[in-house]
XYZ file of C-alpha atoms in Angstrom:
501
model
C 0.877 13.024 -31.927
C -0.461 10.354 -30.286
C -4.325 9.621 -29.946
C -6.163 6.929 -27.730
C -9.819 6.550 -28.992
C -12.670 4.975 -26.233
C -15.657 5.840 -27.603
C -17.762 7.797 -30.279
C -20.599 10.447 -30.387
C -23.842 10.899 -31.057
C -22.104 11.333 -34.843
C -20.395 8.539 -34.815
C -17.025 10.369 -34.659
C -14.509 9.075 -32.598
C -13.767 10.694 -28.775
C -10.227 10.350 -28.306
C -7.772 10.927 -25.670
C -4.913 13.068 -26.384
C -1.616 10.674 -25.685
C 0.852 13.603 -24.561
C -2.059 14.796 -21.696
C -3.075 11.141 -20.346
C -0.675 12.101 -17.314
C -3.150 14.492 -16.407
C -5.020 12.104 -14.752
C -8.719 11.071 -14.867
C -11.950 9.855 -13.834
C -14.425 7.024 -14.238
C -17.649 7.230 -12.191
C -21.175 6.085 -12.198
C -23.645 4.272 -10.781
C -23.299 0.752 -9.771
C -24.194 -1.293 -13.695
C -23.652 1.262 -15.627
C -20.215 0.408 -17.544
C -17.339 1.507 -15.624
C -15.610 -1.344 -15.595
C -16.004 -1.950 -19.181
C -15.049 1.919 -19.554
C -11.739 1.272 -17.195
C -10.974 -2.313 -19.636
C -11.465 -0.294 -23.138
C -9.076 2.446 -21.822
C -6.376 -0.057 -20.841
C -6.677 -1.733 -23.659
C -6.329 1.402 -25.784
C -2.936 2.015 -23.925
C -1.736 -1.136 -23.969
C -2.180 -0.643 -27.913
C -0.003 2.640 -27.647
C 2.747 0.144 -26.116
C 1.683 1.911 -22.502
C 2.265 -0.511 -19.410
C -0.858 -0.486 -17.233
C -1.617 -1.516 -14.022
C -5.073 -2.369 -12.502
C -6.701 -4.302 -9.949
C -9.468 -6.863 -10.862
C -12.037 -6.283 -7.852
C -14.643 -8.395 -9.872
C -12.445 -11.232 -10.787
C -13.459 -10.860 -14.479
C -10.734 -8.885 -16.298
C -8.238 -11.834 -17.090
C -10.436 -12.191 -20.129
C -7.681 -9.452 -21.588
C -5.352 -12.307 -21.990
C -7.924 -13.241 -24.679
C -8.832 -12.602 -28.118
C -12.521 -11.717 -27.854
C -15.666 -11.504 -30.210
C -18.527 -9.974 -31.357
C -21.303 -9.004 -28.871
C -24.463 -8.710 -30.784
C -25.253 -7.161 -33.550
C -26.790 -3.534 -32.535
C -23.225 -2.934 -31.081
C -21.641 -4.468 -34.100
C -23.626 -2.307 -36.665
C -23.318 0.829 -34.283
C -19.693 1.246 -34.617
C -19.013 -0.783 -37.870
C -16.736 -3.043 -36.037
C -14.216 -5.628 -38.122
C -12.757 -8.541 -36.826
C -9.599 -7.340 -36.575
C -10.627 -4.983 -34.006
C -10.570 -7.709 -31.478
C -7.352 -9.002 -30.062
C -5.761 -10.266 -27.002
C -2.939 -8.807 -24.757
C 0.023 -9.422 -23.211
C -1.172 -10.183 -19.283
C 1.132 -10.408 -15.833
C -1.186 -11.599 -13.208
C -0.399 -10.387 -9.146
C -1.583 -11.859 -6.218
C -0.956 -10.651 -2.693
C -2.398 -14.065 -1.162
C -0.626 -16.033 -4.062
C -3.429 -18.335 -5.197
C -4.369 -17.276 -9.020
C -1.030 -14.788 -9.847
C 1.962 -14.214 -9.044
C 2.870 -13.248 -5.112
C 3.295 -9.520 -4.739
C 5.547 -8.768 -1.946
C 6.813 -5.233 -0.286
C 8.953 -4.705 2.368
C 8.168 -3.201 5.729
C 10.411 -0.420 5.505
C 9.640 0.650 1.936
C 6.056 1.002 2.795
C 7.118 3.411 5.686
C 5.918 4.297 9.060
C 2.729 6.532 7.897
C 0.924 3.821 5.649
C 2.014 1.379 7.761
C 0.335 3.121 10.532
C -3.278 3.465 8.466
C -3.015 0.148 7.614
C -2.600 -1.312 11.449
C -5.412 1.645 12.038
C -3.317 3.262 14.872
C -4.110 6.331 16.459
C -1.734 9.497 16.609
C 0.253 8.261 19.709
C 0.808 4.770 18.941
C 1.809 5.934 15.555
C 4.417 8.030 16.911
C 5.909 5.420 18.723
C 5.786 3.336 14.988
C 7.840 6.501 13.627
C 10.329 6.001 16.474
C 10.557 2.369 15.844
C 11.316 3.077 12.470
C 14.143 5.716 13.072
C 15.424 2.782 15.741
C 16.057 0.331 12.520
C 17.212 3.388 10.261
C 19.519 4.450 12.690
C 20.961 0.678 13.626
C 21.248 -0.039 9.621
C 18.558 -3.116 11.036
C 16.027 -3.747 7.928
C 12.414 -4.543 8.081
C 11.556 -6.777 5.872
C 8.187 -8.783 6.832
C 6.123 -8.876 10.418
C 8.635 -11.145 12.215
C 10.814 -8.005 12.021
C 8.427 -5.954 13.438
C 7.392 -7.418 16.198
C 10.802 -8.383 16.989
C 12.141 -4.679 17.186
C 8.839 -3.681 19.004
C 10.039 -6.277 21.820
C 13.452 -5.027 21.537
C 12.364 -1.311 22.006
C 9.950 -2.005 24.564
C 12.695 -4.125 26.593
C 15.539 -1.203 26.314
C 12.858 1.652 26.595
C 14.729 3.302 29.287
C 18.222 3.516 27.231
C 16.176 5.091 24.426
C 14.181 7.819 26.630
C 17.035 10.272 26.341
C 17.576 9.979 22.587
C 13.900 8.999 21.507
C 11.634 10.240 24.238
C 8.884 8.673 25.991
C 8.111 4.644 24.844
C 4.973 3.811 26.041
C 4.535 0.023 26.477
C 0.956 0.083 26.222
C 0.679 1.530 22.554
C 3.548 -0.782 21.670
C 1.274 -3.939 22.838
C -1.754 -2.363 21.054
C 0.584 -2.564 17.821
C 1.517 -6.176 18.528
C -2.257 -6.754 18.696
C -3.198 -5.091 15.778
C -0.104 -7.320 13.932
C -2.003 -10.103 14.879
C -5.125 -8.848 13.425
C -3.543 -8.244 10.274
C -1.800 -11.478 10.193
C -5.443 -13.260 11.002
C -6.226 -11.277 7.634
C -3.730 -12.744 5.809
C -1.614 -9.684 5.585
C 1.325 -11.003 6.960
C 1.929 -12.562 3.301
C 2.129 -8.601 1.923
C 5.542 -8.359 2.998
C 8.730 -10.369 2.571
C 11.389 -10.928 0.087
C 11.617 -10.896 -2.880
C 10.051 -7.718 -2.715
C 8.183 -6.152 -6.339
C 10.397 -4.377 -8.489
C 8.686 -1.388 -10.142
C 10.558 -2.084 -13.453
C 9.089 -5.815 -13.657
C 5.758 -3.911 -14.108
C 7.010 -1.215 -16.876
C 6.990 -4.164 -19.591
C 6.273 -4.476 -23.436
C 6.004 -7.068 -25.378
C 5.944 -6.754 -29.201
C 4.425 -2.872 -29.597
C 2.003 -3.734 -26.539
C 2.637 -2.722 -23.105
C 2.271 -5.498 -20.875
C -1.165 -5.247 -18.827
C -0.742 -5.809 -14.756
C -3.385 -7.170 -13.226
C -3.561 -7.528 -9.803
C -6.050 -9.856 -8.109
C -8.484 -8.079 -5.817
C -11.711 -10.177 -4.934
C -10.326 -11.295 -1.794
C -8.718 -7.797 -1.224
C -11.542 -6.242 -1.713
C -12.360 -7.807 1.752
C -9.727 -6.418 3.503
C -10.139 -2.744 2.619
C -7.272 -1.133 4.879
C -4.281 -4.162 3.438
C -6.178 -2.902 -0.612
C -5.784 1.103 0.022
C -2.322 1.039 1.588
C -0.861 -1.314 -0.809
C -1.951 1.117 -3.701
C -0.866 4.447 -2.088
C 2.161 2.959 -1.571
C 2.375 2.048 -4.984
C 1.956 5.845 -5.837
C 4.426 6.614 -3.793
C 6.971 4.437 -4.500
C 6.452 5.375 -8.300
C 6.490 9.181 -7.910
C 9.775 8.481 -5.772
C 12.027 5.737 -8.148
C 10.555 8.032 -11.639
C 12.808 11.201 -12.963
C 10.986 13.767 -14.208
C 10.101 13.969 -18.158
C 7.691 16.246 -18.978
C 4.754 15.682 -20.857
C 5.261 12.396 -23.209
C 4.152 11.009 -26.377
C 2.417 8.896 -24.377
C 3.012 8.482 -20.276
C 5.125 5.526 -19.301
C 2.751 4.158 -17.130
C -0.677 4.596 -16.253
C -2.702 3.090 -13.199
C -6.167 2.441 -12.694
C -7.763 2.227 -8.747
C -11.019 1.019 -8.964
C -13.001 1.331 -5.631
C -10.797 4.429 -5.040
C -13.142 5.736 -2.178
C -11.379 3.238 -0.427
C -8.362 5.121 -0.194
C -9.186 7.999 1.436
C -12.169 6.668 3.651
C -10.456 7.508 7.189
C -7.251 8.986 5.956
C -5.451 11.222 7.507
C -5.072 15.023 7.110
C -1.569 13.900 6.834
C -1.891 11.404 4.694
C -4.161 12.951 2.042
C -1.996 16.082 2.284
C 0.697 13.429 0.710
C -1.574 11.973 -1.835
C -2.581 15.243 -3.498
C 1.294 16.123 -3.703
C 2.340 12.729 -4.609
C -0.841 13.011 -7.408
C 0.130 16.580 -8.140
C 3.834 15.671 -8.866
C 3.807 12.354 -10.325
C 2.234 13.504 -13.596
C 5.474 15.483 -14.879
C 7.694 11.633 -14.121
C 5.331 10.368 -16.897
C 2.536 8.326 -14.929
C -1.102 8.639 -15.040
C -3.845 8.105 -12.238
C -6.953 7.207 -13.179
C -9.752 7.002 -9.974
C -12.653 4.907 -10.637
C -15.926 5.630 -8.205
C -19.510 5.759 -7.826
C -19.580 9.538 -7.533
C -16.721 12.126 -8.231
C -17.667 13.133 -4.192
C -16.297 9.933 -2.941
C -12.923 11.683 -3.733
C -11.112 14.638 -1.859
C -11.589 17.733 -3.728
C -8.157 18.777 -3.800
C -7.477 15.088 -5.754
C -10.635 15.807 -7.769
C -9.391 19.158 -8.878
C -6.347 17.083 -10.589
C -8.251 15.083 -12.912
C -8.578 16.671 -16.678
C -9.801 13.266 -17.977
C -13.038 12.450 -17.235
C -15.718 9.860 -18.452
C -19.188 10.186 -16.358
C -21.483 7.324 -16.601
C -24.990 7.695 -15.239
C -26.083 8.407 -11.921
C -29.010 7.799 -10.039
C -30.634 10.816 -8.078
C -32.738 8.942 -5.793
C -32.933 11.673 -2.619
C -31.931 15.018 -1.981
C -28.485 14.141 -1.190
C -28.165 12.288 -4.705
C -29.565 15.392 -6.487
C -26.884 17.249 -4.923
C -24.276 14.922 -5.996
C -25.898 15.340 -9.625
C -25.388 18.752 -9.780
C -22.255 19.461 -8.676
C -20.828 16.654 -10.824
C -22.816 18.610 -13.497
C -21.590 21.657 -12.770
C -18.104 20.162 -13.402
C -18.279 19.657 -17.030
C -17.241 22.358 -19.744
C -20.706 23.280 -21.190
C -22.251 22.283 -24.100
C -25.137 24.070 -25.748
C -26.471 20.627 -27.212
C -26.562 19.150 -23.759
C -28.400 19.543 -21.046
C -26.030 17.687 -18.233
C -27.870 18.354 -15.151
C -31.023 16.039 -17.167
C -28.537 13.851 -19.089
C -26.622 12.716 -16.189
C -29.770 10.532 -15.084
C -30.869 9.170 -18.132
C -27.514 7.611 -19.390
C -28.069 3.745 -20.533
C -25.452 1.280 -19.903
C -22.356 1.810 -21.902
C -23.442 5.726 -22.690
C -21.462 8.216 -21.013
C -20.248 12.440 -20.874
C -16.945 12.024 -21.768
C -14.961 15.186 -21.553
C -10.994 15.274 -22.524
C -8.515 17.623 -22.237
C -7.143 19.237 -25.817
C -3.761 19.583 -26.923
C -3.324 22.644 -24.814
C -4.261 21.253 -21.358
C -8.110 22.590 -21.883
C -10.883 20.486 -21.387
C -13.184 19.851 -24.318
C -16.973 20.750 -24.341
C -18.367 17.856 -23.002
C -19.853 14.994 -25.528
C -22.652 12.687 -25.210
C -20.698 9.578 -25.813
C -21.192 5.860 -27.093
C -18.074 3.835 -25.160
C -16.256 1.281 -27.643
C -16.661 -2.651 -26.498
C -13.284 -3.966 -25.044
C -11.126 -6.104 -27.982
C -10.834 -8.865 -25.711
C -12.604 -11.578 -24.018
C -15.259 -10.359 -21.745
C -16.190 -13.167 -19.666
C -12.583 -14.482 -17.464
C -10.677 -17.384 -18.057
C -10.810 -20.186 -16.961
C -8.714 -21.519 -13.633
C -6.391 -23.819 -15.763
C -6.003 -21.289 -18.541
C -4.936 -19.001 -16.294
C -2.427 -21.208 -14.170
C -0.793 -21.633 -17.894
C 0.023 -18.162 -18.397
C 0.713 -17.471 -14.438
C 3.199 -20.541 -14.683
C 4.817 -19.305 -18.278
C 5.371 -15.890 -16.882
C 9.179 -14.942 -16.362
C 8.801 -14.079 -13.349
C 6.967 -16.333 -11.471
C 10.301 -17.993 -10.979
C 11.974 -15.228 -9.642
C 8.938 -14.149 -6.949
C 7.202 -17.705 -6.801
C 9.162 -18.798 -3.342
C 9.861 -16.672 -0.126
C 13.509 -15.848 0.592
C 13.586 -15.292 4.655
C 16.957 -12.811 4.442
C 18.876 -11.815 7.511
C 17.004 -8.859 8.435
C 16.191 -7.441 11.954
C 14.642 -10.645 13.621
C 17.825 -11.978 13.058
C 19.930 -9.364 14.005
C 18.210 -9.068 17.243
C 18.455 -12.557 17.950
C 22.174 -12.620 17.382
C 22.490 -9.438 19.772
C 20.718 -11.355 22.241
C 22.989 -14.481 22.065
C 26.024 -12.291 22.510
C 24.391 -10.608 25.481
C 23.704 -13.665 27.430
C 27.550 -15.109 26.456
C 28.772 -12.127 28.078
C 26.685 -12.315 31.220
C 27.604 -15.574 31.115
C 31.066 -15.080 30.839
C 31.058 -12.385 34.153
C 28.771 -14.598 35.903
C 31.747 -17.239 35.960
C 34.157 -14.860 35.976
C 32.337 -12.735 39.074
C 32.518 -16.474 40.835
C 35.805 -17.339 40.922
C 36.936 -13.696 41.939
C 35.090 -13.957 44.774
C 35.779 -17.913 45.821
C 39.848 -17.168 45.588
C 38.859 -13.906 48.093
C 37.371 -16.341 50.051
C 39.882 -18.725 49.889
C 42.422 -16.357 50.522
C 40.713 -14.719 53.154
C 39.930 -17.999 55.181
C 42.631 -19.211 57.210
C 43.738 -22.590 57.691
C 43.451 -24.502 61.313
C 47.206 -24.304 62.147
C 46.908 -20.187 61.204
C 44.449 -20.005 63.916
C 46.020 -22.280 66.571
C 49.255 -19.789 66.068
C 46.835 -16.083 66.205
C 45.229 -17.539 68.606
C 48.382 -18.670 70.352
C 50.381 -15.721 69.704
C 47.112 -13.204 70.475
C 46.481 -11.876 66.687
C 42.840 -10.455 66.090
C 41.433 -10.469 62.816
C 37.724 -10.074 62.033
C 36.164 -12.192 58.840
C 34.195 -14.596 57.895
C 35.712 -18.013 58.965
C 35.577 -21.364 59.375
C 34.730 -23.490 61.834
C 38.382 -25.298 61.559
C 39.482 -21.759 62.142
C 37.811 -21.317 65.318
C 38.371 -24.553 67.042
C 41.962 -23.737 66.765
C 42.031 -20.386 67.381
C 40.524 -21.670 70.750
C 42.761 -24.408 71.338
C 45.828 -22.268 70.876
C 44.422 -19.364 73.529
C 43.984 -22.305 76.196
C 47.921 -23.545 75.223
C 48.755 -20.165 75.866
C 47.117 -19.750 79.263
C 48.633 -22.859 80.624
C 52.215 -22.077 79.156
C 51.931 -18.688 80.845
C 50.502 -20.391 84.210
C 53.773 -22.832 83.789
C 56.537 -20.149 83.359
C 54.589 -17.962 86.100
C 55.090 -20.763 88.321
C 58.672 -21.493 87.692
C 59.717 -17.675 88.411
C 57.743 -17.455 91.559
C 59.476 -21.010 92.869
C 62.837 -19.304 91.843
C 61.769 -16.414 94.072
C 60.740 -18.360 96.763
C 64.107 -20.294 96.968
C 66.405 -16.721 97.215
């Protein structure tokens, strides 16, 4: 069975993590300084070690020091836990950058990230999300992909412009929500959000790597992320999702085949929702039997929905800081929380933790959490500090696949299927336009006579009403006054005849 040791207690007796129950999920919370990003690194690590792939996001900017061997860090912590050089090491690093500027770009696709995320991450409300959904089942049901924003805003034109032929099938388009989603595509683009999505898109197996007996680390850049909370929460939900989706189901492992840490996790759920969180929990509830861990990292276990709370067996609990009433609260109900333990007092303890000292609390080999420990977490093996810009650019430009995601690929996707609709359309009107034209200038023709057809009506006393010429009528004029005088003539020659007898 397979063990993953963090820390050590007050015994110095190692705290470890049963492997086969590290898809149960966990937590990592505590005040701001207190070690939960060290915490987060020693636990990656540790998988990474099992030959787990792990993905994380580097919101400080300060974990590529993993692709580093690091060092000793003074000696109380080096006496403490008896530490030997071979405990440090380096590890096999993939950096990821949305933006593109220190990893590799991370791309998704429009329609994999779906109408609901989508909708959270444009911050729509409930009707212009609806029309969203319809857009959506508009390019599902026209086998028209949506690739990046060009797309988008393409078919939102599209819709808005045929709105009428899709009433019956669809219902109701309103064009005002669809400009307030053309707006808020602007926004995002302004954000720099346009370069989330595009070809070629992430492919969840080039982040289940190994390399040697260590799974590959993912780290995915997040200082400037961090800045753009809604673009950092709906990229990682839709990470969930799209794992708990592509995995089969395999029980409880060895180890999990892939574990993921969200720091900043409040993020995710601040103004989520009911919908959306309803999908998390399942997606968090289910995901766990395909092999994959979740581990939330926080200030305070309350920053997270109770129902996704209730799913986390693992749990490390740095200290926090009851400062008012509302923090004293917070204190004891995390307290309350923990599997007692008659040597600890966790309601005091909670407040007095120093920096790197945590109540660590693991599930057993049943599924049962453990009393909860008074705990001493291990130092990370690698380098603490980050690397620097031109050692980094090294191992961003020696990764494999930087080639294959470095450059955008602009497939034919909606924007171009709508554009070649459109050129059809106008050949066609084009085409009836000329056609329309010469119908009606041979009616014409045919229907205007000629100057020697009138002189003859008009000499022989044939009506016909249309639109003529003015050849026509000069003619037909002419031949009415060579009428009168030929009848005058041959009414004069009868009457001499008469006139003679």
């Amino acid at each position: 069975m397979t063990y993953i040791a963090i820390a050590r207690n007050s015994k110095n007796e190692p705290i470890k993590m049963v492997g086969k129950m590290a898809n149960r999920h966990g937590l990592i919370a505590g005040a701001t300084g207190t070690g939960k990003s060290v915490t987060l690194r020693k636990m990656a690590e540790s998988f990474s070690n099992q030959g787990v792939p792990v993905f994380l996001v580097d919101v400080k900017g300060d974990f590529s020091g993993m692709a580093k061997k690091g060092q000793a860090q003074g000696k109380v912590a080096q006496e403490m836990f008896s530490l030997r050089d071979d405990y440090y090491q380096a590890f096999p690093v993939t950096f990821w950058d949305v933006y593109a500027q220190v990893g590799i770009p991370f791309r998704v696709k429009i329609s994999d990230m779906g109408a609901m995320l989508l909708s959270r991450l444009l911050g729509l409300n409930e009707t212009q999300q609806g029309v969203l959904n319809l857009v959506f089942k508009v390019a599902d049901d026209n086998g028209w992909l949506l690739i990046d924003i060009k797309d988008l805003r393409a078919l939102l034109r599209y819709v808005a412009d045929h709105a009428n032929e899709y009433k019956t099938l669809y219902g109701n388009i309103s064009t005002a929500s669809v400009g307030a989603i053309q707006r808020q595509l602007l926004v995002l683009e302004q954000e720099g959000g346009d370069l989330l999505f595009g070809e070629p898109a992430i492919e969840l197996i080039d982040l289940l790597q190994t390399k040697d007996t260590q799974g590959v680390v993912n780290i995915l850049a997040g200082a400037r992320l961090m800045r753009s909370p809604k673009i950092f929460s709906a990229l990682l939900l839709w990470l969930l999702v799209e794992l708990s989706t592509e995995f089969t189901e395999c029980g409880d492992l060895d180890s999990p085949k892939f574990v993921l840490f969200f720091d900043e996790a409040h993020l995710l759920f601040d103004n989520a929702s009911p919908a959306l969180l309803n999908q998390v929990e399942q997606v968090v509830r289910l995901i766990r039997s395909k092999g994959v861990g979740v581990y939330f990292c926080s200030q305070s276990p309350l920053d997270l929905p109770q129902a996704i709370l209730g799913q986390l067996g693992n749990r490390v609990q740095h200290a926090l800081r009851a400062f008012t009433s509302k923090d004293q609260k917070a204190v004891q109900s995390v307290a309350e929380t923990f599997r007692p333990n008659p040597e600890i007092d966790v309601l005091e303890t909670i407040s007095i933790l120093g920096v790197g000292e945590a109540l660590i609390s693991f599930l057993d080999e049943k599924g049962i959490p453990n009393p909860v420990e008074y705990a001493y977490v291990l130092p990370p093996a690698s380098q603490l500090t980050p690397l620097a810009t031109e050692e980094q650019k090294i191992i961003i430009e020696n990764n494999n696949y930087y080639a294959k995601y470095r450059e955008t690929i602009d497939n034919d996707s909606t924007f171009e299927a709508l554009l070649q609709e459109n050129e059809k359309l106008q050949v066609n009107q084009k085409e009836n336009t000329v056609c329309g034209t010469s119908t009606k200038n041979q009616a014409q023709a045919q229907d205007i006579p000629s100057p020697v057809t009138g002189f003859f009506r008009g000499l022989l006393g044939i009506r016909k009403h249309s639109n003529v010429g003015l050849g026509y009528d000069v003619s037909n004029q002419l031949g009415k006054k060579v009428k009168q005088g030929l009848f005058k003539s041959i009414n004069g020659v009868i009457m001499g005849v008469m006139k003679r007898k």
